[in-house]
Every structure is written in structure tokens, then in C-alpha cells.
Amino acid sequence: MKKKVFIPIILLAIIIALIFNTCGGESDDSYQGAPPAPQISIDKKLQQRIDSFVTKIPPIGSLGMMVYDATAKQEVYSYNADSKMSPASCMKLLTTIAAIRYLGRSAVHRNRLYTSGKMVGDTLVGNITLKVQFDPLFNRDSLYKLTEALQAKHIKRLKGNVVLDMADYDSMNHEEHWTPGDLRTPFLGLPFSGGRKLRNEMLYALARIGIPVRSENIVFGRLNYHASTQIAEITTPMRLSFEKALKNSSNINAESILYPLGYLVSRQGHFRENGVVKLRHFVEHELKMNPLTSCTIEDGCGLCPYDKLSPRLLVTLLQYAYEHKYIYNEVYQHLPLAGTDGTLYDRMQHPRVKGKLKAKTGTLTREGGISSLAGYFTTSDGHLIIFSIINNNCPVMDGRWWQDNLLKRIM
């Protein structure tokens, strides 16, 4: 009996010893883990070149700037990086990146035409409904293309109403601090021109295809989806607004982006103001920065002189885009290329810079002059550099000269 018990105990001890050795049951002192990944170093000479330029050629007015090595994930240089300054059109970077994050890079504006009721001969006994929202490129020609679908349905008369379903029946007005004429309203799409303008355009569009309608039969209302049939649609990719806002610095396109952002906050009320609320939400919850200390946001395009962004916020914003590749790919392709296109086509013609840097420009001649520049370039050792430069209280041309020469020296 004792032998039967003794043998299994010995075997069990052997098995435990084998398991202990196999699992590395050594003391912590003898454990050899994987070596830590080597830290990528920043270019010290780049630091020196920046500091030397700033010291020897101080800019006119006030300066805020930050340079960040996205490859090494380290700050290279900063100067008043946490000061809130007027960014001018670099505000469009915040608007566009927030829109891509919340609306998606593939978002589209949908403009649709519906009919309801029944046909009696060549007469539609029912309603025609036009549904539009926030498309800045939906114009008279777009409306003509939609209404031509009625002609294709052989509709010659209407016994009913034309219903205009607009998200916002008011026209886009100037922000209270803008200078009159800042917003080029004649170039706005019909959804931003107000209900009265769209009513008149709809009247002409129907008359053009031979459908007589009285003005009082064009009414404002909401689409009855269950009782209506869609007969035509025109879609506009929102990325066209992204491109115009970034590459061409279009104020109206940047402002139009605020509206669908505001629609996410509330489907009623002041879409533009709600869009600003959404931008502040993005700063706090996506960039993890305090909107009270890092920014003041009054519009989506940067025309308001009370707009303020810190250079650090701009760099953090571009870093955020870089870390979200779908955002980075969209933003990067629409940024102006130095000395080549967009608002940089006539700047940075020196071979050291031309075609090697992508950045958003900002310019305002008010408030003593505002010039800003924020974007990306790659160093000779393959590091991606993110930078932001803001010159305030400085003549615009002097600010541009200073920025261009700084980048020429450090690239």
C-alpha cells in the first residue's frame, strides 16, 4: 500500500519541477525581457537653426510658433506656443478636420425632388417637393437639372403645391464682427440664400419647362416621405467644400461646413452657432485641450478678429489628423503645395522649399495685420515635421516674408 502511494508522489514532484523550470520559475533578478525600443532623436541642428533665425531676425509685432517632430514624437521648438492669437484662415483647419471626424470624408450633400399624388392625363394632382439642406454648390443649374425630371415624367400641369423643404429658411448673414462685404454672398448656393430666393428660382425653373405655377402655390414645409416618390437627386461630395476651404481658403465653403456640424447638435435652431459649439466640443473631447485657455471660436473661417487659437492647438490639431490616417489623407491632399498651387502658388519659390511643404495660410489686414501658416514638411532624414507660425500686429507682407525665410533656412 505504501509503495502505491510513494511512487505517484515522486512522479508528481518530478512533474512540478519540470513545469517550474519550463515556465521560467527564476527569480526576477535573472529575468531577461525584450530590450526597450530605441527612442528616436530629434534633429538638434534643426532646433539651432530655428533659434538662430528667431534671435537674429525677430519678427515685427507678436509671434507665436511651435515645431513638432511627429516621427520622434517630440517637441522641437516653441515660442509663445500657448498664447491665444488671431489665426485668420488657419481657423479653417479646425473646421475641416472636425467635419471629417464627425461627418466623414465620404459625406455628401443630397438634393432631391419628389412627387406625390397621381397623374390625370398630363396633370399631377398632388405636390412637388424639393428637399435641400446645406450644399454650397447647389445653384440655378443644379435646380434646372432636378426639375427636368418632371419633364421626363410628362408633367405639364400641377394641381397642388410646390413644397420647399429647407433645413434653414434664412439666408447666411455676416457674423456680427465681420466687415461688410467679407462674405461673398452672390457665390453662395441656393440653400444659403434664403427661402425667398429659392422660391423665385423654383418659379423660374418650372416655367422654363412649361409648368405654370403661381407664386402662392410655392410653400414652405416638410417632406412627407411615406406619401412621396423620389424622382431625381443631385449629390455633391462634401470633400469639394473641404478642398475649397483649405486650398483656396474659401470663406463661404468653410462657413457652410458649420451648418451640418450644427445639425448634429440640434436639428432646429441656429445651425451656424451650433456648429461653433461642435468645434469647441472637438477641441475638448478629441484634442483633449481646454477650449477656455487654448482658443476662442466665433466662426468657421477665421474672418472674425476675435477668433483665437494657440500655436500649440494648431500643432495638436495637425498631429491629431496625422494619427488618424483617413483624416490626414484627406487634409494633406487639399493643403496648398509651396510655390505650386492654392494660396501658396506665388510663395516659397526657393528650391529648398518649393514643392516640399504643404500648409494652410491665413491672412487678415485688420487688427494691425495677421499672417499665419500651419502644415507639414519632411526633413532630409525622413522625419515628418508639424509646424504652426502666427504673426499678429504685423503687416501681412512682412509676416509672409518672415515665415518664408524661416522655412527656407530650416528645411
Short mmCIF file of N, CA and C in Angstrom, two decimals, residues 100-254:
data_model
loop_
_atom_site.label_atom_id
_atom_site.label_comp_id
_atom_site.label_asym_id
_atom_site.label_seq_id
_atom_site.Cartn_x
_atom_site.Cartn_y
_atom_site.Cartn_z
N ILE A 100 -14.49 66.33 -40.95
CA ILE A 100 -14.12 64.99 -41.42
C ILE A 100 -14.29 63.98 -40.30
N ARG A 101 -13.95 64.38 -39.07
CA ARG A 101 -14.10 63.48 -37.93
C ARG A 101 -15.57 63.14 -37.66
N TYR A 102 -16.44 64.15 -37.65
CA TYR A 102 -17.82 63.92 -37.24
C TYR A 102 -18.76 63.56 -38.40
N LEU A 103 -18.46 64.03 -39.61
CA LEU A 103 -19.34 63.79 -40.74
C LEU A 103 -18.81 62.71 -41.68
N GLY A 104 -17.48 62.52 -41.67
CA GLY A 104 -16.87 61.51 -42.53
C GLY A 104 -16.32 62.11 -43.81
N ARG A 105 -15.25 61.53 -44.30
CA ARG A 105 -14.62 62.05 -45.52
C ARG A 105 -15.47 61.79 -46.75
N SER A 106 -16.40 60.84 -46.66
CA SER A 106 -17.24 60.50 -47.81
C SER A 106 -18.63 61.11 -47.72
N ALA A 107 -18.84 62.03 -46.80
CA ALA A 107 -20.15 62.66 -46.63
C ALA A 107 -20.55 63.40 -47.91
N VAL A 108 -21.84 63.39 -48.20
CA VAL A 108 -22.36 64.07 -49.39
C VAL A 108 -23.56 64.92 -49.02
N HIS A 109 -23.77 65.98 -49.79
CA HIS A 109 -24.99 66.77 -49.72
C HIS A 109 -25.97 66.14 -50.71
N ARG A 110 -27.19 65.89 -50.25
CA ARG A 110 -28.22 65.30 -51.11
C ARG A 110 -29.31 66.32 -51.39
N ASN A 111 -29.54 66.57 -52.67
CA ASN A 111 -30.59 67.49 -53.11
C ASN A 111 -31.58 66.66 -53.93
N ARG A 112 -32.84 66.60 -53.47
CA ARG A 112 -33.77 65.65 -54.06
C ARG A 112 -35.10 66.30 -54.44
N LEU A 113 -35.72 65.71 -55.46
CA LEU A 113 -37.03 66.17 -55.92
C LEU A 113 -38.01 65.00 -55.82
N TYR A 114 -39.20 65.28 -55.27
CA TYR A 114 -40.21 64.25 -55.05
C TYR A 114 -41.54 64.69 -55.65
N THR A 115 -42.37 63.71 -55.95
CA THR A 115 -43.76 63.98 -56.31
C THR A 115 -44.66 63.12 -55.43
N SER A 116 -45.87 63.60 -55.23
CA SER A 116 -46.88 62.82 -54.52
C SER A 116 -48.21 62.98 -55.24
N GLY A 117 -49.14 62.10 -55.01
CA GLY A 117 -50.43 62.16 -55.68
C GLY A 117 -50.48 61.26 -56.89
N LYS A 118 -51.27 61.65 -57.90
CA LYS A 118 -51.42 60.80 -59.08
C LYS A 118 -51.50 61.65 -60.34
N MET A 119 -51.25 61.01 -61.45
CA MET A 119 -51.32 61.69 -62.74
C MET A 119 -52.72 61.52 -63.31
N VAL A 120 -53.29 62.64 -63.77
CA VAL A 120 -54.55 62.63 -64.52
C VAL A 120 -54.26 63.29 -65.86
N GLY A 121 -54.04 62.47 -66.86
CA GLY A 121 -53.59 63.00 -68.14
C GLY A 121 -52.19 63.54 -68.00
N ASP A 122 -52.00 64.80 -68.33
CA ASP A 122 -50.67 65.43 -68.19
C ASP A 122 -50.60 66.31 -66.94
N THR A 123 -51.56 66.11 -66.02
CA THR A 123 -51.62 66.91 -64.80
C THR A 123 -51.28 66.08 -63.57
N LEU A 124 -50.37 66.60 -62.75
CA LEU A 124 -50.08 65.95 -61.47
C LEU A 124 -51.03 66.52 -60.43
N VAL A 125 -51.88 65.63 -59.94
CA VAL A 125 -52.79 66.03 -58.86
C VAL A 125 -52.10 65.63 -57.55
N GLY A 126 -51.40 66.58 -56.99
CA GLY A 126 -50.60 66.30 -55.80
C GLY A 126 -49.55 67.38 -55.63
N ASN A 127 -48.46 67.04 -55.01
CA ASN A 127 -47.43 68.03 -54.71
C ASN A 127 -46.09 67.67 -55.34
N ILE A 128 -45.30 68.70 -55.59
CA ILE A 128 -43.88 68.56 -55.93
C ILE A 128 -43.10 69.07 -54.74
N THR A 129 -42.15 68.29 -54.26
CA THR A 129 -41.37 68.71 -53.10
C THR A 129 -39.89 68.72 -53.42
N LEU A 130 -39.25 69.84 -53.13
CA LEU A 130 -37.80 69.97 -53.27
C LEU A 130 -37.20 69.93 -51.87
N LYS A 131 -36.28 69.01 -51.65
CA LYS A 131 -35.62 68.91 -50.34
C LYS A 131 -34.14 69.20 -50.51
N VAL A 132 -33.68 70.28 -49.88
CA VAL A 132 -32.27 70.66 -49.91
C VAL A 132 -31.84 71.01 -48.49
N GLN A 133 -30.52 70.93 -48.22
CA GLN A 133 -30.05 71.28 -46.89
C GLN A 133 -28.90 72.28 -46.94
N PHE A 134 -27.66 71.80 -46.99
CA PHE A 134 -26.53 72.70 -46.76
C PHE A 134 -25.49 72.63 -47.88
N ASP A 135 -25.91 72.48 -49.11
CA ASP A 135 -24.99 72.34 -50.22
C ASP A 135 -24.60 73.73 -50.76
N PRO A 136 -23.35 74.16 -50.56
CA PRO A 136 -22.95 75.49 -51.04
C PRO A 136 -22.77 75.55 -52.55
N LEU A 137 -22.79 74.39 -53.21
CA LEU A 137 -22.61 74.36 -54.66
C LEU A 137 -23.91 74.11 -55.42
N PHE A 138 -25.02 73.99 -54.70
CA PHE A 138 -26.31 73.80 -55.35
C PHE A 138 -26.80 75.15 -55.86
N ASN A 139 -26.82 75.31 -57.18
CA ASN A 139 -27.13 76.60 -57.78
C ASN A 139 -28.30 76.48 -58.76
N ARG A 140 -28.49 77.50 -59.56
CA ARG A 140 -29.59 77.51 -60.51
C ARG A 140 -29.51 76.35 -61.50
N ASP A 141 -28.32 76.08 -62.00
CA ASP A 141 -28.17 74.97 -62.94
C ASP A 141 -28.52 73.64 -62.29
N SER A 142 -28.15 73.49 -61.01
CA SER A 142 -28.50 72.27 -60.29
C SER A 142 -30.01 72.12 -60.20
N LEU A 143 -30.68 73.22 -59.90
CA LEU A 143 -32.14 73.19 -59.79
C LEU A 143 -32.78 72.84 -61.13
N TYR A 144 -32.23 73.38 -62.21
CA TYR A 144 -32.75 73.06 -63.54
C TYR A 144 -32.64 71.57 -63.84
N LYS A 145 -31.53 70.98 -63.46
CA LYS A 145 -31.35 69.54 -63.71
C LYS A 145 -32.36 68.71 -62.94
N LEU A 146 -32.66 69.12 -61.72
CA LEU A 146 -33.65 68.38 -60.94
C LEU A 146 -35.04 68.52 -61.56
N THR A 147 -35.44 69.73 -61.88
CA THR A 147 -36.80 69.94 -62.38
C THR A 147 -37.00 69.34 -63.77
N GLU A 148 -35.94 69.12 -64.51
CA GLU A 148 -36.08 68.46 -65.82
C GLU A 148 -36.62 67.05 -65.68
N ALA A 149 -36.50 66.46 -64.50
CA ALA A 149 -37.08 65.14 -64.26
C ALA A 149 -38.61 65.18 -64.33
N LEU A 150 -39.20 66.33 -64.03
CA LEU A 150 -40.64 66.48 -64.16
C LEU A 150 -41.05 66.42 -65.62
N GLN A 151 -40.23 67.01 -66.45
CA GLN A 151 -40.48 66.99 -67.90
C GLN A 151 -40.40 65.56 -68.41
N ALA A 152 -39.43 64.81 -67.90
CA ALA A 152 -39.28 63.41 -68.31
C ALA A 152 -40.48 62.56 -67.88
N LYS A 153 -41.18 63.01 -66.83
CA LYS A 153 -42.39 62.30 -66.37
C LYS A 153 -43.63 62.79 -67.11
N HIS A 154 -43.43 63.67 -68.09
CA HIS A 154 -44.51 64.21 -68.92
C HIS A 154 -45.53 65.00 -68.11
N ILE A 155 -45.05 65.69 -67.07
CA ILE A 155 -45.91 66.54 -66.27
C ILE A 155 -45.93 67.94 -66.89
N LYS A 156 -47.11 68.41 -67.23
CA LYS A 156 -47.25 69.73 -67.84
C LYS A 156 -48.04 70.70 -66.97
N ARG A 157 -48.78 70.14 -66.04
CA ARG A 157 -49.57 70.99 -65.14
C ARG A 157 -49.52 70.42 -63.73
N LEU A 158 -49.81 71.28 -62.79
CA LEU A 158 -49.81 70.87 -61.39
C LEU A 158 -51.08 71.34 -60.72
N LYS A 159 -51.78 70.40 -60.10
CA LYS A 159 -52.94 70.75 -59.29
C LYS A 159 -52.58 70.41 -57.85
N GLY A 160 -51.90 71.34 -57.21
CA GLY A 160 -51.39 71.14 -55.87
C GLY A 160 -50.36 72.20 -55.56
N ASN A 161 -49.44 71.89 -54.70
CA ASN A 161 -48.42 72.85 -54.27
C ASN A 161 -47.01 72.38 -54.60
N VAL A 162 -46.12 73.34 -54.65
CA VAL A 162 -44.69 73.04 -54.68
C VAL A 162 -44.17 73.31 -53.27
N VAL A 163 -43.67 72.28 -52.62
CA VAL A 163 -43.21 72.39 -51.24
C VAL A 163 -41.69 72.51 -51.22
N LEU A 164 -41.19 73.53 -50.56
CA LEU A 164 -39.75 73.72 -50.41
C LEU A 164 -39.37 73.29 -48.99
N ASP A 165 -38.63 72.21 -48.90
CA ASP A 165 -38.18 71.68 -47.61
C ASP A 165 -36.70 72.05 -47.45
N MET A 166 -36.46 73.11 -46.69
CA MET A 166 -35.10 73.58 -46.43
C MET A 166 -34.81 73.41 -44.95
N ALA A 167 -33.58 73.04 -44.63
CA ALA A 167 -33.21 72.94 -43.21
C ALA A 167 -33.24 74.31 -42.56
N ASP A 168 -32.85 75.34 -43.32
CA ASP A 168 -32.80 76.70 -42.78
C ASP A 168 -33.37 77.64 -43.84
N TYR A 169 -34.44 78.34 -43.48
CA TYR A 169 -35.11 79.22 -44.44
C TYR A 169 -34.51 80.62 -44.47
N ASP A 170 -33.59 80.90 -43.55
CA ASP A 170 -32.93 82.20 -43.53
C ASP A 170 -31.65 82.16 -44.36
N SER A 171 -31.26 83.30 -44.88
CA SER A 171 -30.01 83.37 -45.63
C SER A 171 -28.83 83.45 -44.67
N MET A 172 -27.66 83.08 -45.15
CA MET A 172 -26.46 83.19 -44.33
C MET A 172 -26.09 84.66 -44.20
N ASN A 173 -26.02 85.13 -42.99
CA ASN A 173 -25.69 86.52 -42.73
C ASN A 173 -24.26 86.66 -42.24
N HIS A 174 -23.81 87.91 -42.20
CA HIS A 174 -22.47 88.18 -41.68
C HIS A 174 -22.41 87.89 -40.19
N GLU A 175 -21.31 87.34 -39.74
CA GLU A 175 -21.04 87.25 -38.31
C GLU A 175 -20.91 88.69 -37.80
N GLU A 176 -21.36 88.92 -36.56
CA GLU A 176 -21.51 90.29 -36.08
C GLU A 176 -20.23 91.12 -36.09
N HIS A 177 -19.06 90.45 -36.07
CA HIS A 177 -17.81 91.21 -36.02
C HIS A 177 -17.12 91.32 -37.39
N TRP A 178 -17.74 90.77 -38.41
CA TRP A 178 -17.14 90.86 -39.74
C TRP A 178 -17.31 92.25 -40.32
N THR A 179 -16.43 92.57 -41.26
CA THR A 179 -16.56 93.80 -42.03
C THR A 179 -17.53 93.55 -43.18
N PRO A 180 -18.47 94.47 -43.45
CA PRO A 180 -19.40 94.29 -44.57
C PRO A 180 -18.65 93.95 -45.86
N GLY A 181 -19.14 92.95 -46.55
CA GLY A 181 -18.50 92.51 -47.79
C GLY A 181 -17.55 91.35 -47.61
N ASP A 182 -17.29 90.96 -46.35
CA ASP A 182 -16.38 89.82 -46.13
C ASP A 182 -16.92 88.54 -46.75
N LEU A 183 -18.23 88.33 -46.62
CA LEU A 183 -18.83 87.11 -47.13
C LEU A 183 -19.37 87.37 -48.53
N ARG A 184 -18.88 86.66 -49.50
CA ARG A 184 -19.26 86.90 -50.89
C ARG A 184 -20.56 86.14 -51.18
N THR A 185 -21.66 86.70 -50.69
CA THR A 185 -22.95 86.02 -50.75
C THR A 185 -23.43 85.67 -52.16
N PRO A 186 -23.09 86.43 -53.21
CA PRO A 186 -23.55 86.02 -54.54
C PRO A 186 -23.04 84.65 -54.97
N PHE A 187 -21.98 84.17 -54.33
CA PHE A 187 -21.42 82.88 -54.72
C PHE A 187 -21.92 81.74 -53.83
N LEU A 188 -22.82 82.06 -52.91
CA LEU A 188 -23.37 81.01 -52.06
C LEU A 188 -24.38 80.16 -52.82
N GLY A 189 -24.50 78.90 -52.42
CA GLY A 189 -25.50 78.03 -53.00
C GLY A 189 -26.90 78.46 -52.58
N LEU A 190 -27.91 78.03 -53.34
CA LEU A 190 -29.29 78.43 -53.07
C LEU A 190 -29.76 78.07 -51.66
N PRO A 191 -29.33 76.93 -51.06
CA PRO A 191 -29.79 76.63 -49.70
C PRO A 191 -29.38 77.68 -48.67
N PHE A 192 -28.37 78.50 -48.98
CA PHE A 192 -27.92 79.53 -48.05
C PHE A 192 -28.41 80.92 -48.43
N SER A 193 -29.21 80.99 -49.49
CA SER A 193 -29.67 82.29 -49.98
C SER A 193 -31.04 82.67 -49.45
N GLY A 194 -31.64 81.81 -48.65
CA GLY A 194 -32.92 82.12 -48.03
C GLY A 194 -34.10 81.58 -48.82
N GLY A 195 -35.23 81.46 -48.12
CA GLY A 195 -36.42 80.88 -48.73
C GLY A 195 -36.99 81.71 -49.86
N ARG A 196 -36.94 83.02 -49.73
CA ARG A 196 -37.49 83.88 -50.78
C ARG A 196 -36.76 83.71 -52.09
N LYS A 197 -35.43 83.65 -52.01
CA LYS A 197 -34.62 83.46 -53.22
C LYS A 197 -34.92 82.11 -53.86
N LEU A 198 -35.00 81.06 -53.06
CA LEU A 198 -35.25 79.73 -53.63
C LEU A 198 -36.65 79.65 -54.22
N ARG A 199 -37.61 80.31 -53.60
CA ARG A 199 -38.97 80.32 -54.15
C ARG A 199 -38.98 80.93 -55.55
N ASN A 200 -38.30 82.07 -55.71
CA ASN A 200 -38.25 82.71 -57.03
C ASN A 200 -37.55 81.83 -58.05
N GLU A 201 -36.45 81.20 -57.63
CA GLU A 201 -35.71 80.34 -58.56
C GLU A 201 -36.54 79.13 -58.96
N MET A 202 -37.32 78.59 -58.03
CA MET A 202 -38.17 77.45 -58.33
C MET A 202 -39.27 77.84 -59.31
N LEU A 203 -39.79 79.04 -59.15
CA LEU A 203 -40.82 79.54 -60.06
C LEU A 203 -40.28 79.62 -61.48
N TYR A 204 -39.07 80.15 -61.64
CA TYR A 204 -38.45 80.26 -62.97
C TYR A 204 -38.11 78.88 -63.53
N ALA A 205 -37.64 77.98 -62.68
CA ALA A 205 -37.25 76.65 -63.14
C ALA A 205 -38.44 75.88 -63.68
N LEU A 206 -39.60 76.01 -63.04
CA LEU A 206 -40.81 75.31 -63.52
C LEU A 206 -41.34 75.96 -64.79
N ALA A 207 -41.29 77.30 -64.84
CA ALA A 207 -41.74 77.99 -66.06
C ALA A 207 -40.86 77.61 -67.24
N ARG A 208 -39.61 77.38 -66.97
CA ARG A 208 -38.65 77.02 -68.03
C ARG A 208 -39.03 75.73 -68.73
N ILE A 209 -39.64 74.79 -68.01
CA ILE A 209 -40.02 73.51 -68.62
C ILE A 209 -41.52 73.45 -68.90
N GLY A 210 -42.17 74.62 -68.83
CA GLY A 210 -43.56 74.70 -69.25
C GLY A 210 -44.58 74.28 -68.22
N ILE A 211 -44.26 74.34 -66.95
CA ILE A 211 -45.23 74.02 -65.90
C ILE A 211 -45.61 75.33 -65.20
N PRO A 212 -46.80 75.86 -65.47
CA PRO A 212 -47.19 77.14 -64.85
C PRO A 212 -47.59 76.93 -63.39
N VAL A 213 -46.99 77.72 -62.53
CA VAL A 213 -47.30 77.66 -61.11
C VAL A 213 -47.36 79.09 -60.58
N ARG A 214 -48.36 79.36 -59.76
CA ARG A 214 -48.46 80.68 -59.15
C ARG A 214 -47.57 80.75 -57.91
N SER A 215 -47.11 81.95 -57.62
CA SER A 215 -46.19 82.13 -56.51
C SER A 215 -46.78 81.64 -55.19
N GLU A 216 -48.10 81.88 -54.99
CA GLU A 216 -48.71 81.47 -53.73
C GLU A 216 -48.82 79.95 -53.57
N ASN A 217 -48.59 79.23 -54.66
CA ASN A 217 -48.61 77.76 -54.58
C ASN A 217 -47.23 77.17 -54.31
N ILE A 218 -46.24 78.05 -54.13
CA ILE A 218 -44.93 77.57 -53.70
C ILE A 218 -44.82 77.87 -52.21
N VAL A 219 -44.85 76.82 -51.41
CA VAL A 219 -44.95 76.96 -49.96
C VAL A 219 -43.76 76.29 -49.28
N PHE A 220 -43.56 76.64 -48.02
CA PHE A 220 -42.50 76.02 -47.22
C PHE A 220 -43.11 74.96 -46.32
N GLY A 221 -42.43 73.84 -46.22
CA GLY A 221 -42.95 72.76 -45.40
C GLY A 221 -41.96 71.61 -45.31
N ARG A 222 -42.45 70.48 -44.85
CA ARG A 222 -41.62 69.30 -44.70
C ARG A 222 -42.09 68.18 -45.62
N LEU A 223 -41.14 67.43 -46.09
CA LEU A 223 -41.42 66.31 -46.99
C LEU A 223 -42.18 65.22 -46.25
N ASN A 224 -43.24 64.73 -46.88
CA ASN A 224 -43.95 63.55 -46.38
C ASN A 224 -43.37 62.33 -47.09
N TYR A 225 -42.41 61.67 -46.40
CA TYR A 225 -41.70 60.56 -47.03
C TYR A 225 -42.65 59.44 -47.44
N HIS A 226 -43.63 59.15 -46.61
CA HIS A 226 -44.49 57.99 -46.86
C HIS A 226 -45.39 58.17 -48.07
N ALA A 227 -45.73 59.43 -48.35
CA ALA A 227 -46.66 59.68 -49.44
C ALA A 227 -45.97 60.17 -50.71
N SER A 228 -44.63 60.24 -50.69
CA SER A 228 -43.90 60.83 -51.82
C SER A 228 -42.96 59.83 -52.48
N THR A 229 -42.68 60.10 -53.75
CA THR A 229 -41.76 59.27 -54.53
C THR A 229 -40.62 60.14 -55.05
N GLN A 230 -39.41 59.72 -54.81
CA GLN A 230 -38.26 60.49 -55.30
C GLN A 230 -38.11 60.27 -56.79
N ILE A 231 -37.96 61.36 -57.55
CA ILE A 231 -37.81 61.23 -59.00
C ILE A 231 -36.46 61.74 -59.50
N ALA A 232 -35.73 62.47 -58.66
CA ALA A 232 -34.42 62.96 -59.09
C ALA A 232 -33.58 63.30 -57.88
N GLU A 233 -32.25 63.21 -58.07
CA GLU A 233 -31.33 63.54 -56.99
C GLU A 233 -30.01 64.03 -57.57
N ILE A 234 -29.46 65.03 -56.92
CA ILE A 234 -28.11 65.51 -57.23
C ILE A 234 -27.32 65.47 -55.92
N THR A 235 -26.20 64.80 -55.93
CA THR A 235 -25.36 64.75 -54.74
C THR A 235 -24.06 65.51 -54.99
N THR A 236 -23.60 66.17 -53.95
CA THR A 236 -22.35 66.92 -54.00
C THR A 236 -21.44 66.42 -52.89
N PRO A 237 -20.27 65.85 -53.22
CA PRO A 237 -19.37 65.40 -52.16
C PRO A 237 -18.94 66.58 -51.28
N MET A 238 -19.01 66.39 -49.97
CA MET A 238 -18.62 67.45 -49.05
C MET A 238 -17.12 67.75 -49.15
N ARG A 239 -16.36 66.79 -49.67
CA ARG A 239 -14.92 67.00 -49.79
C ARG A 239 -14.61 68.14 -50.76
N LEU A 240 -15.55 68.49 -51.65
CA LEU A 240 -15.33 69.66 -52.51
C LEU A 240 -15.27 70.93 -51.67
N SER A 241 -16.08 70.98 -50.61
CA SER A 241 -16.01 72.12 -49.69
C SER A 241 -14.72 72.08 -48.89
N PHE A 242 -14.28 70.87 -48.50
CA PHE A 242 -13.00 70.75 -47.78
C PHE A 242 -11.87 71.31 -48.64
N GLU A 243 -11.87 70.92 -49.90
CA GLU A 243 -10.80 71.36 -50.80
C GLU A 243 -10.81 72.88 -50.99
N LYS A 244 -11.99 73.43 -51.22
CA LYS A 244 -12.09 74.88 -51.44
C LYS A 244 -11.71 75.66 -50.17
N ALA A 245 -12.08 75.11 -49.01
CA ALA A 245 -11.77 75.79 -47.76
C ALA A 245 -10.28 75.78 -47.47
N LEU A 246 -9.60 74.68 -47.80
CA LEU A 246 -8.17 74.56 -47.49
C LEU A 246 -7.28 75.10 -48.60
N LYS A 247 -7.47 74.60 -49.80
CA LYS A 247 -6.56 75.00 -50.89
C LYS A 247 -6.79 76.44 -51.34
N ASN A 248 -8.06 76.82 -51.45
CA ASN A 248 -8.38 78.16 -51.95
C ASN A 248 -8.80 79.13 -50.86
N SER A 249 -8.85 78.65 -49.62
CA SER A 249 -9.23 79.46 -48.46
C SER A 249 -10.58 80.14 -48.65
N SER A 250 -11.54 79.38 -49.16
CA SER A 250 -12.88 79.91 -49.41
C SER A 250 -13.63 80.09 -48.09
N ASN A 251 -14.00 81.33 -47.81
CA ASN A 251 -14.73 81.63 -46.58
C ASN A 251 -16.13 81.04 -46.59
N ILE A 252 -16.82 81.16 -47.73
CA ILE A 252 -18.20 80.67 -47.78
C ILE A 252 -18.26 79.15 -47.65
N ASN A 253 -17.28 78.45 -48.20
CA ASN A 253 -17.27 77.00 -48.06
C ASN A 253 -16.95 76.58 -46.63
N ALA A 254 -16.03 77.29 -45.99
CA ALA A 254 -15.72 76.99 -44.59
C ALA A 254 -16.93 77.25 -43.70
#
